[in-house]
PDB file of C-alpha atoms in Angstrom:
ATOM      1  CA  MET A   1     -46.663  27.269 -21.819  1.00  0.00           C
ATOM      2  CA  ALA A   2     -49.956  27.893 -23.139  1.00  0.00           C
ATOM      3  CA  LEU A   3     -52.406  30.378 -22.101  1.00  0.00           C
ATOM      4  CA  LYS A   4     -56.501  30.530 -23.376  1.00  0.00           C
ATOM      5  CA  VAL A   5     -57.294  34.457 -23.060  1.00  0.00           C
ATOM      6  CA  ARG A   6     -61.467  35.339 -23.527  1.00  0.00           C
ATOM      7  CA  ARG A   7     -61.926  37.846 -25.934  1.00  0.00           C
ATOM      8  CA  ALA A   8     -64.366  39.602 -23.868  1.00  0.00           C
ATOM      9  CA  SER A   9     -60.846  40.165 -21.147  1.00  0.00           C
ATOM     10  CA  GLY A  10     -60.193  42.830 -23.802  1.00  0.00           C
ATOM     11  CA  ILE A  11     -56.347  42.078 -22.969  1.00  0.00           C
ATOM     12  CA  SER A  12     -54.203  42.887 -25.821  1.00  0.00           C
ATOM     13  CA  LEU A  13     -52.448  39.259 -27.119  1.00  0.00           C
ATOM     14  CA  GLU A  14     -50.335  41.803 -29.398  1.00  0.00           C
ATOM     15  CA  THR A  15     -49.098  43.520 -25.599  1.00  0.00           C
ATOM     16  CA  LEU A  16     -48.193  39.855 -24.615  1.00  0.00           C
ATOM     17  CA  LYS A  17     -46.396  38.785 -27.439  1.00  0.00           C
ATOM     18  CA  ALA A  18     -44.148  41.795 -27.209  1.00  0.00           C
ATOM     19  CA  LEU A  19     -43.801  41.337 -23.343  1.00  0.00           C
ATOM     20  CA  SER A  20     -42.726  37.418 -24.164  1.00  0.00           C
ATOM     21  CA  GLU A  21     -40.426  38.203 -26.703  1.00  0.00           C
ATOM     22  CA  ARG A  22     -38.337  40.771 -24.575  1.00  0.00           C
ATOM     23  CA  PRO A  23     -35.244  39.065 -22.879  1.00  0.00           C
ATOM     24  CA  GLY A  24     -35.332  39.079 -19.267  1.00  0.00           C
ATOM     25  CA  VAL A  25     -33.316  36.475 -17.476  1.00  0.00           C
ATOM     26  CA  SER A  26     -32.979  37.520 -13.958  1.00  0.00           C
ATOM     27  CA  GLY A  27     -30.772  40.114 -12.891  1.00  0.00           C
ATOM     28  CA  TYR A  28     -31.158  41.100 -16.934  1.00  0.00           C
ATOM     29  CA  GLU A  29     -34.569  42.544 -16.908  1.00  0.00           C
ATOM     30  CA  ALA A  30     -33.998  46.080 -18.483  1.00  0.00           C
ATOM     31  CA  PRO A  31     -35.558  45.244 -21.917  1.00  0.00           C
ATOM     32  CA  VAL A  32     -38.670  44.050 -19.756  1.00  0.00           C
ATOM     33  CA  ARG A  33     -38.617  47.009 -17.667  1.00  0.00           C
ATOM     34  CA  ASP A  34     -38.384  49.511 -20.258  1.00  0.00           C
ATOM     35  CA  LEU A  35     -41.359  48.120 -22.271  1.00  0.00           C
ATOM     36  CA  LEU A  36     -43.524  48.257 -19.102  1.00  0.00           C
ATOM     37  CA  ARG A  37     -42.596  51.613 -17.844  1.00  0.00           C
ATOM     38  CA  GLY A  38     -43.883  52.758 -21.474  1.00  0.00           C
ATOM     39  CA  LEU A  39     -46.930  51.166 -21.112  1.00  0.00           C
ATOM     40  CA  ILE A  40     -48.442  52.352 -18.134  1.00  0.00           C
ATOM     41  CA  GLU A  41     -46.452  55.932 -17.413  1.00  0.00           C
ATOM     42  CA  PRO A  42     -49.243  57.706 -18.856  1.00  0.00           C
ATOM     43  CA  TYR A  43     -52.002  56.236 -16.445  1.00  0.00           C
ATOM     44  CA  VAL A  44     -50.014  56.324 -12.862  1.00  0.00           C
ATOM     45  CA  ASP A  45     -49.047  59.491 -10.446  1.00  0.00           C
ATOM     46  CA  SER A  46     -45.819  58.310 -10.138  1.00  0.00           C
ATOM     47  CA  VAL A  47     -43.086  55.853 -11.291  1.00  0.00           C
ATOM     48  CA  ALA A  48     -39.404  55.050 -10.262  1.00  0.00           C
ATOM     49  CA  VAL A  49     -36.748  52.363 -10.468  1.00  0.00           C
ATOM     50  CA  ASP A  50     -35.188  51.003  -7.224  1.00  0.00           C
ATOM     51  CA  THR A  51     -31.744  49.835  -6.737  1.00  0.00           C
ATOM     52  CA  MET A  52     -32.375  46.618  -7.564  1.00  0.00           C
ATOM     53  CA  GLY A  53     -33.989  47.289 -10.393  1.00  0.00           C
ATOM     54  CA  ASN A  54     -37.764  46.948  -9.527  1.00  0.00           C
ATOM     55  CA  LEU A  55     -40.270  48.760 -11.409  1.00  0.00           C
ATOM     56  CA  ILE A  56     -42.481  50.581  -9.158  1.00  0.00           C
ATOM     57  CA  ALA A  57     -45.665  52.736  -9.856  1.00  0.00           C
ATOM     58  CA  VAL A  58     -48.299  54.172  -7.756  1.00  0.00           C
ATOM     59  CA  ILE A  59     -51.892  55.311  -8.565  1.00  0.00           C
ATOM     60  CA  ASP A  60     -52.569  57.976  -5.250  1.00  0.00           C
ATOM     61  CA  THR A  61     -55.733  58.193  -5.053  1.00  0.00           C
ATOM     62  CA  VAL A  62     -55.617  60.258  -1.741  1.00  0.00           C
ATOM     63  CA  ARG A  63     -53.204  62.638  -2.790  1.00  0.00           C
ATOM     64  CA  GLU A  64     -56.281  65.562  -2.883  1.00  0.00           C
ATOM     65  CA  GLY A  65     -57.634  63.851   0.207  1.00  0.00           C
ATOM     66  CA  PRO A  66     -59.034  62.115   2.117  1.00  0.00           C
ATOM     67  CA  TYR A  67     -59.331  65.079   4.454  1.00  0.00           C
ATOM     68  CA  ASP A  68     -61.435  67.133   2.525  1.00  0.00           C
ATOM     69  CA  ASP A  69     -64.322  67.123   4.831  1.00  0.00           C
ATOM     70  CA  ILE A  70     -61.981  66.760   7.884  1.00  0.00           C
ATOM     71  CA  GLU A  71     -63.352  69.293  10.528  1.00  0.00           C
ATOM     72  CA  CYS A  72     -60.107  71.214  11.601  1.00  0.00           C
ATOM     73  CA  ASP A  73     -59.217  71.666  15.404  1.00  0.00           C
ATOM     74  CA  GLU A  74     -56.186  71.278  17.874  1.00  0.00           C
ATOM     75  CA  SER A  75     -55.329  67.908  16.521  1.00  0.00           C
ATOM     76  CA  VAL A  76     -55.987  68.886  12.516  1.00  0.00           C
ATOM     77  CA  ASP A  77     -54.290  72.203  11.856  1.00  0.00           C
ATOM     78  CA  CYS A  78     -55.735  73.048   8.293  1.00  0.00           C
ATOM     79  CA  SER A  79     -54.425  76.682   8.290  1.00  0.00           C
ATOM     80  CA  GLU A  80     -52.413  78.510   5.624  1.00  0.00           C
ATOM     81  CA  ASP A  81     -49.139  77.770   7.241  1.00  0.00           C
ATOM     82  CA  ALA A  82     -49.590  73.914   7.129  1.00  0.00           C
ATOM     83  CA  ASN A  83     -48.350  72.080   3.936  1.00  0.00           C
ATOM     84  CA  GLU A  84     -50.253  69.123   2.614  1.00  0.00           C
ATOM     85  CA  GLY A  85     -47.747  66.605   4.008  1.00  0.00           C
ATOM     86  CA  GLU A  86     -48.597  67.900   7.753  1.00  0.00           C
ATOM     87  CA  ILE A  87     -52.490  67.784   7.051  1.00  0.00           C
ATOM     88  CA  ARG A  88     -52.025  64.134   5.728  1.00  0.00           C
ATOM     89  CA  ARG A  89     -50.091  62.952   8.731  1.00  0.00           C
ATOM     90  CA  SER A  90     -52.311  64.301  11.154  1.00  0.00           C
ATOM     91  CA  VAL A  91     -55.531  62.848   9.329  1.00  0.00           C
ATOM     92  CA  MET A  92     -54.015  59.522   9.326  1.00  0.00           C
ATOM     93  CA  ALA A  93     -53.141  59.681  12.820  1.00  0.00           C
ATOM     94  CA  ARG A  94     -56.505  60.484  13.788  1.00  0.00           C
ATOM     95  CA  VAL A  95     -58.817  57.419  12.624  1.00  0.00           C
ATOM     96  CA  SER A  96     -62.678  58.433  12.948  1.00  0.00           C
ATOM     97  CA  GLU A  97     -64.891  56.172  14.682  1.00  0.00           C
ATOM     98  CA  LYS A  98     -66.365  54.671  11.406  1.00  0.00           C
ATOM     99  CA  GLY A  99     -62.896  54.236  10.432  1.00  0.00           C
ATOM    100  CA  SER A 100     -63.580  56.590   6.965  1.00  0.00           C
ATOM    101  CA  HIS A 101     -60.342  57.856   6.985  1.00  0.00           C
ATOM    102  CA  ARG A 102     -58.058  54.814   8.128  1.00  0.00           C
ATOM    103  CA  PRO A 103     -55.503  55.073   5.118  1.00  0.00           C
ATOM    104  CA  VAL A 104     -55.583  51.909   3.135  1.00  0.00           C
ATOM    105  CA  ARG A 105     -52.693  50.970   1.045  1.00  0.00           C
ATOM    106  CA  VAL A 106     -52.482  47.960  -1.727  1.00  0.00           C
ATOM    107  CA  LEU A 107     -49.439  46.625  -3.424  1.00  0.00           C
ATOM    108  CA  LEU A 108     -49.925  44.423  -6.499  1.00  0.00           C
ATOM    109  CA  ALA A 109     -46.638  42.768  -8.043  1.00  0.00           C
ATOM    110  CA  ALA A 110     -45.633  40.773 -10.754  1.00  0.00           C
ATOM    111  CA  HIS A 111     -42.257  39.577 -11.549  1.00  0.00           C
ATOM    112  CA  MET A 112     -40.836  40.252 -14.915  1.00  0.00           C
ATOM    113  CA  ASP A 113     -37.404  38.085 -15.051  1.00  0.00           C
ATOM    114  CA  GLU A 114     -37.530  34.535 -16.713  1.00  0.00           C
ATOM    115  CA  VAL A 115     -35.242  31.399 -16.369  1.00  0.00           C
ATOM    116  CA  GLY A 116     -32.229  31.249 -18.548  1.00  0.00           C
ATOM    117  CA  ILE A 117     -28.710  30.628 -18.734  1.00  0.00           C
ATOM    118  CA  LEU A 118     -25.292  31.750 -18.648  1.00  0.00           C
ATOM    119  CA  ILE A 119     -22.388  31.193 -20.309  1.00  0.00           C
ATOM    120  CA  THR A 120     -19.255  29.892 -18.117  1.00  0.00           C
ATOM    121  CA  HIS A 121     -16.385  28.622 -20.530  1.00  0.00           C
ATOM    122  CA  ILE A 122     -15.982  28.764 -24.232  1.00  0.00           C
ATOM    123  CA  GLU A 123     -13.987  25.594 -25.246  1.00  0.00           C
ATOM    124  CA  ARG A 124     -11.213  25.308 -28.017  1.00  0.00           C
ATOM    125  CA  ASP A 125     -13.721  23.971 -30.846  1.00  0.00           C
ATOM    126  CA  GLY A 126     -15.997  27.413 -30.125  1.00  0.00           C
ATOM    127  CA  THR A 127     -18.997  25.702 -28.504  1.00  0.00           C
ATOM    128  CA  LEU A 128     -19.818  26.830 -25.335  1.00  0.00           C
ATOM    129  CA  ARG A 129     -20.578  25.366 -21.884  1.00  0.00           C
ATOM    130  CA  PHE A 130     -23.579  27.201 -19.497  1.00  0.00           C
ATOM    131  CA  GLY A 131     -25.034  27.369 -16.251  1.00  0.00           C
ATOM    132  CA  CYS A 132     -28.872  27.697 -15.508  1.00  0.00           C
ATOM    133  CA  VAL A 133     -30.150  31.079 -13.938  1.00  0.00           C
ATOM    134  CA  GLY A 134     -33.547  29.487 -12.400  1.00  0.00           C
ATOM    135  CA  GLY A 135     -34.855  26.203 -11.573  1.00  0.00           C
ATOM    136  CA  ILE A 136     -34.930  24.405 -15.198  1.00  0.00           C
ATOM    137  CA  ASP A 137     -35.022  20.740 -15.583  1.00  0.00           C
ATOM    138  CA  ALA A 138     -32.163  19.952 -17.708  1.00  0.00           C
ATOM    139  CA  SER A 139     -33.370  16.870 -19.075  1.00  0.00           C
ATOM    140  CA  VAL A 140     -35.396  19.002 -21.536  1.00  0.00           C
ATOM    141  CA  LEU A 141     -32.528  21.365 -22.911  1.00  0.00           C
ATOM    142  CA  PRO A 142     -31.146  18.992 -25.557  1.00  0.00           C
ATOM    143  CA  ALA A 143     -32.076  20.796 -28.995  1.00  0.00           C
ATOM    144  CA  LYS A 144     -33.786  23.605 -27.732  1.00  0.00           C
ATOM    145  CA  ARG A 145     -32.738  27.216 -29.446  1.00  0.00           C
ATOM    146  CA  VAL A 146     -31.272  30.063 -27.209  1.00  0.00           C
ATOM    147  CA  LEU A 147     -30.193  33.352 -27.929  1.00  0.00           C
ATOM    148  CA  ILE A 148     -27.047  34.543 -26.416  1.00  0.00           C
ATOM    149  CA  GLY A 149     -26.394  38.164 -25.053  1.00  0.00           C
ATOM    150  CA  GLU A 150     -27.717  41.237 -26.313  1.00  0.00           C
ATOM    151  CA  ASN A 151     -27.454  41.202 -29.868  1.00  0.00           C
ATOM    152  CA  GLY A 152     -29.272  37.685 -29.517  1.00  0.00           C
ATOM    153  CA  VAL A 153     -26.578  35.477 -31.068  1.00  0.00           C
ATOM    154  CA  PRO A 154     -28.043  32.123 -32.220  1.00  0.00           C
ATOM    155  CA  GLY A 155     -27.606  28.628 -30.733  1.00  0.00           C
ATOM    156  CA  VAL A 156     -28.647  25.223 -30.115  1.00  0.00           C
ATOM    157  CA  ILE A 157     -28.069  23.198 -26.868  1.00  0.00           C
ATOM    158  CA  LEU A 158     -26.374  19.670 -28.045  1.00  0.00           C
ATOM    159  CA  TRP A 159     -26.073  16.263 -26.042  1.00  0.00           C
ATOM    160  CA  LYS A 160     -23.761  13.575 -27.113  1.00  0.00           C
ATOM    161  CA  PRO A 161     -25.969  11.548 -29.039  1.00  0.00           C
ATOM    162  CA  ILE A 162     -25.985   7.677 -27.937  1.00  0.00           C
ATOM    163  CA  HIS A 163     -24.786   6.363 -31.239  1.00  0.00           C
ATOM    164  CA  LEU A 164     -21.498   8.060 -29.977  1.00  0.00           C
ATOM    165  CA  GLU A 165     -21.411   6.349 -26.875  1.00  0.00           C
ATOM    166  CA  LYS A 166     -19.253   3.448 -26.065  1.00  0.00           C
ATOM    167  CA  LYS A 167     -21.046   0.220 -26.354  1.00  0.00           C
ATOM    168  CA  ASN A 168     -22.581  -1.168 -23.623  1.00  0.00           C
ATOM    169  CA  ALA A 169     -22.073   2.407 -22.252  1.00  0.00           C
ATOM    170  CA  GLU A 170     -24.492   3.146 -19.208  1.00  0.00           C
ATOM    171  CA  ILE A 171     -27.196   6.102 -20.792  1.00  0.00           C
ATOM    172  CA  LYS A 172     -27.900   8.527 -17.975  1.00  0.00           C
ATOM    173  CA  PRO A 173     -29.938  11.572 -18.208  1.00  0.00           C
ATOM    174  CA  PRO A 174     -28.743  14.846 -19.612  1.00  0.00           C
ATOM    175  CA  SER A 175     -27.086  17.274 -16.708  1.00  0.00           C
ATOM    176  CA  VAL A 176     -26.079  20.515 -17.405  1.00  0.00           C
ATOM    177  CA  ASP A 177     -22.270  19.452 -17.452  1.00  0.00           C
ATOM    178  CA  SER A 178     -23.086  17.113 -20.035  1.00  0.00           C
ATOM    179  CA  LEU A 179     -24.399  19.742 -22.071  1.00  0.00           C
ATOM    180  CA  PHE A 180     -22.788  22.178 -24.740  1.00  0.00           C
ATOM    181  CA  ILE A 181     -24.205  25.079 -27.089  1.00  0.00           C
ATOM    182  CA  ASP A 182     -23.381  25.146 -30.706  1.00  0.00           C
ATOM    183  CA  ILE A 183     -23.547  29.046 -31.941  1.00  0.00           C
ATOM    184  CA  GLY A 184     -21.813  28.097 -35.254  1.00  0.00           C
ATOM    185  CA  ALA A 185     -18.300  29.267 -34.250  1.00  0.00           C
ATOM    186  CA  THR A 186     -15.227  27.110 -35.822  1.00  0.00           C
ATOM    187  CA  ASP A 187     -12.773  27.846 -32.740  1.00  0.00           C
ATOM    188  CA  LEU A 188     -12.429  29.671 -29.815  1.00  0.00           C
ATOM    189  CA  ASP A 189     -11.602  32.653 -31.573  1.00  0.00           C
ATOM    190  CA  ASP A 190     -14.214  33.043 -33.859  1.00  0.00           C
ATOM    191  CA  ALA A 191     -16.610  32.245 -31.122  1.00  0.00           C
ATOM    192  CA  LYS A 192     -15.115  35.276 -29.110  1.00  0.00           C
ATOM    193  CA  LYS A 193     -15.820  37.511 -31.457  1.00  0.00           C
ATOM    194  CA  MET A 194     -19.779  36.325 -30.853  1.00  0.00           C
ATOM    195  CA  VAL A 195     -20.121  35.754 -27.518  1.00  0.00           C
ATOM    196  CA  ALA A 196     -18.448  36.388 -23.933  1.00  0.00           C
ATOM    197  CA  LEU A 197     -17.675  35.021 -20.796  1.00  0.00           C
ATOM    198  CA  GLY A 198     -21.081  35.933 -18.839  1.00  0.00           C
ATOM    199  CA  ASP A 199     -23.424  36.579 -21.182  1.00  0.00           C
ATOM    200  CA  PHE A 200     -26.811  35.676 -20.850  1.00  0.00           C
ATOM    201  CA  GLY A 201     -29.342  33.499 -22.402  1.00  0.00           C
ATOM    202  CA  VAL A 202     -32.952  33.133 -23.118  1.00  0.00           C
ATOM    203  CA  PHE A 203     -34.746  30.456 -25.061  1.00  0.00           C
ATOM    204  CA  ALA A 204     -35.927  31.280 -28.657  1.00  0.00           C
ATOM    205  CA  THR A 205     -39.309  30.278 -28.263  1.00  0.00           C
ATOM    206  CA  ASP A 206     -41.813  31.576 -31.103  1.00  0.00           C
ATOM    207  CA  PHE A 207     -44.869  33.507 -29.995  1.00  0.00           C
ATOM    208  CA  GLU A 208     -47.855  31.570 -31.648  1.00  0.00           C
ATOM    209  CA  GLN A 209     -51.920  32.054 -31.367  1.00  0.00           C
ATOM    210  CA  PHE A 210     -53.645  28.727 -31.927  1.00  0.00           C
ATOM    211  CA  GLY A 211     -56.748  27.171 -31.949  1.00  0.00           C
ATOM    212  CA  ASP A 212     -59.909  29.287 -30.025  1.00  0.00           C
ATOM    213  CA  GLY A 213     -57.798  32.318 -28.036  1.00  0.00           C
ATOM    214  CA  ARG A 214     -54.848  30.650 -26.989  1.00  0.00           C
ATOM    215  CA  ALA A 215     -51.279  31.291 -27.209  1.00  0.00           C
ATOM    216  CA  LYS A 216     -47.950  29.855 -26.200  1.00  0.00           C
ATOM    217  CA  GLY A 217     -44.903  31.316 -25.715  1.00  0.00           C
ATOM    218  CA  LYS A 218     -41.538  32.354 -23.683  1.00  0.00           C
ATOM    219  CA  ALA A 219     -41.676  33.650 -20.402  1.00  0.00           C
ATOM    220  CA  PHE A 220     -45.409  33.513 -19.970  1.00  0.00           C
ATOM    221  CA  ASP A 221     -44.223  33.271 -16.154  1.00  0.00           C
ATOM    222  CA  ASP A 222     -44.744  35.796 -15.261  1.00  0.00           C
ATOM    223  CA  ARG A 223     -45.381  38.363 -17.856  1.00  0.00           C
ATOM    224  CA  VAL A 224     -49.026  37.337 -17.865  1.00  0.00           C
ATOM    225  CA  GLY A 225     -49.219  38.631 -14.661  1.00  0.00           C
ATOM    226  CA  CYS A 226     -47.494  41.932 -15.810  1.00  0.00           C
ATOM    227  CA  LEU A 227     -49.819  42.305 -18.679  1.00  0.00           C
ATOM    228  CA  ILE A 228     -52.457  41.668 -16.195  1.00  0.00           C
ATOM    229  CA  LEU A 229     -51.361  44.293 -14.158  1.00  0.00           C
ATOM    230  CA  ALA A 230     -50.515  46.933 -16.800  1.00  0.00           C
ATOM    231  CA  GLU A 231     -53.976  46.402 -18.137  1.00  0.00           C
ATOM    232  CA  LEU A 232     -55.393  46.977 -14.527  1.00  0.00           C
ATOM    233  CA  VAL A 233     -53.339  50.420 -14.648  1.00  0.00           C
ATOM    234  CA  LYS A 234     -54.630  51.495 -17.838  1.00  0.00           C
ATOM    235  CA  ARG A 235     -58.367  51.040 -16.783  1.00  0.00           C
ATOM    236  CA  ARG A 236     -58.228  52.853 -14.042  1.00  0.00           C
ATOM    237  CA  SER A 237     -60.733  55.465 -14.350  1.00  0.00           C
ATOM    238  CA  ILE A 238     -62.862  51.992 -14.083  1.00  0.00           C
ATOM    239  CA  TRP A 239     -62.068  50.761 -10.866  1.00  0.00           C
ATOM    240  CA  ALA A 240     -60.574  54.239  -9.377  1.00  0.00           C
ATOM    241  CA  GLY A 241     -63.591  56.329 -10.790  1.00  0.00           C
ATOM    242  CA  GLY A 242     -61.092  58.891 -12.202  1.00  0.00           C
ATOM    243  CA  ASP A 243     -57.615  59.497 -13.711  1.00  0.00           C
ATOM    244  CA  LYS A 244     -54.098  60.936 -12.983  1.00  0.00           C
ATOM    245  CA  THR A 245     -55.583  64.767 -13.450  1.00  0.00           C
ATOM    246  CA  GLY A 246     -57.342  64.459  -9.843  1.00  0.00           C
ATOM    247  CA  SER A 247     -60.928  63.228 -10.633  1.00  0.00           C
ATOM    248  CA  ALA A 248     -62.949  62.550  -8.044  1.00  0.00           C
ATOM    249  CA  SER A 249     -63.356  58.696  -7.147  1.00  0.00           C
ATOM    250  CA  ALA A 250     -64.915  56.471  -4.265  1.00  0.00           C
ATOM    251  CA  THR A 251     -61.427  55.007  -3.967  1.00  0.00           C
ATOM    252  CA  ARG A 252     -59.848  58.132  -3.310  1.00  0.00           C
ATOM    253  CA  ASP A 253     -62.512  58.856  -0.986  1.00  0.00           C
ATOM    254  CA  ARG A 254     -62.002  55.731   1.097  1.00  0.00           C
ATOM    255  CA  GLY A 255     -58.004  57.161   1.099  1.00  0.00           C
ATOM    256  CA  ILE A 256     -56.632  53.925  -0.977  1.00  0.00           C
ATOM    257  CA  THR A 257     -53.112  53.944  -2.721  1.00  0.00           C
ATOM    258  CA  VAL A 258     -52.194  51.478  -4.983  1.00  0.00           C
ATOM    259  CA  GLY A 259     -48.735  50.374  -5.726  1.00  0.00           C
ATOM    260  CA  PHE A 260     -47.880  48.330  -8.691  1.00  0.00           C
ATOM    261  CA  ALA A 261     -44.505  46.195  -8.363  1.00  0.00           C
ATOM    262  CA  PHE A 262     -42.932  44.640 -11.371  1.00  0.00           C
ATOM    263  CA  THR A 263     -40.027  42.806  -9.623  1.00  0.00           C
ATOM    264  CA  VAL A 264     -36.718  41.476 -10.634  1.00  0.00           C
ATOM    265  CA  GLN A 265     -34.541  38.114  -9.571  1.00  0.00           C
ATOM    266  CA  GLU A 266     -38.008  36.035  -8.658  1.00  0.00           C
ATOM    267  CA  GLU A 267     -36.526  33.155 -10.278  1.00  0.00           C
ATOM    268  CA  VAL A 268     -33.507  33.086  -8.518  1.00  0.00           C
ATOM    269  CA  GLY A 269     -35.116  33.532  -5.420  1.00  0.00           C
ATOM    270  CA  LEU A 270     -36.006  37.135  -4.194  1.00  0.00           C
TER     271      LEU A 270
END
C-alpha cells in the first residue's frame, strides 16, 4: 500500500515507519500496543489495556468542571462533605436550559492489528503449511517474503512451479492449501528448532519513501489511523486549549471527554 503525506501535516514518517514495521497480527498486537502507549502516555490523563488487549486512553477535559460556575442548591451539593464524583453526577443529572452542562463524550478508534499467517503444520522436509489470519487473496501470496514468530524467522511462500506440473494438467489459481513456506530448514527436526506450530507470521514488506512525500509499507491498514490518533493526542494543547496539568480550555468548559481506542482483532471481525 502507498500513501502520500503532505509536508504541512507535520505527521512523522519516521513514526509511521516504526509502526509499520512492528509485527501485529490479529491476536498478537502487543509490539504495536507497546509502541503506541509510549507515544501517547505523556499526553493523556489516563491509559489502560483491557482484557482483550485494546489500548484505551482518555483526555478528560471535564475533570475540574464543568461545574465551576454552578449555583449550589438542593440538587447540587457543593459542601465540603461532597466529593467530586457526587458533584459531577449531580451536574450531569441537571442539564441547564442552554445545555451548557450536558456532558459530551467522544470516542476515536483505529485498529492496531494486521492480516498475516499462522503456522499449522510442519512437513517432513522442513517446509511449513499455514492458514491465513484475516482476509487475504491467496493469488498474491506466491513469492511473498514472511517473518515468522517473535524472532522473525525469515521465509518465502512457495507454489509448485508450472514446469513441474504434469503435461496437460489444468492450471488453477493458487489456494492456501497449495502453498507452503521455505525457511531454509533441512528437515522436520531442523524446522522445529526455528519455529513452532501456532507461530504467527507477518509479511516482510520494507518501508520506503519515494516520490513527492509518498511512502509504502506494511500494515498501513490501520497503522496510519493509529498514527493520526497518536498525533491528535500529542496536539491536545491546540484542540483542547490546554495540557494534562489542567489548564483551562474551551473543550473542558463544554464538558467534552475524548477517548482514544487502539483496538485489536479488527481483521478477523471484532
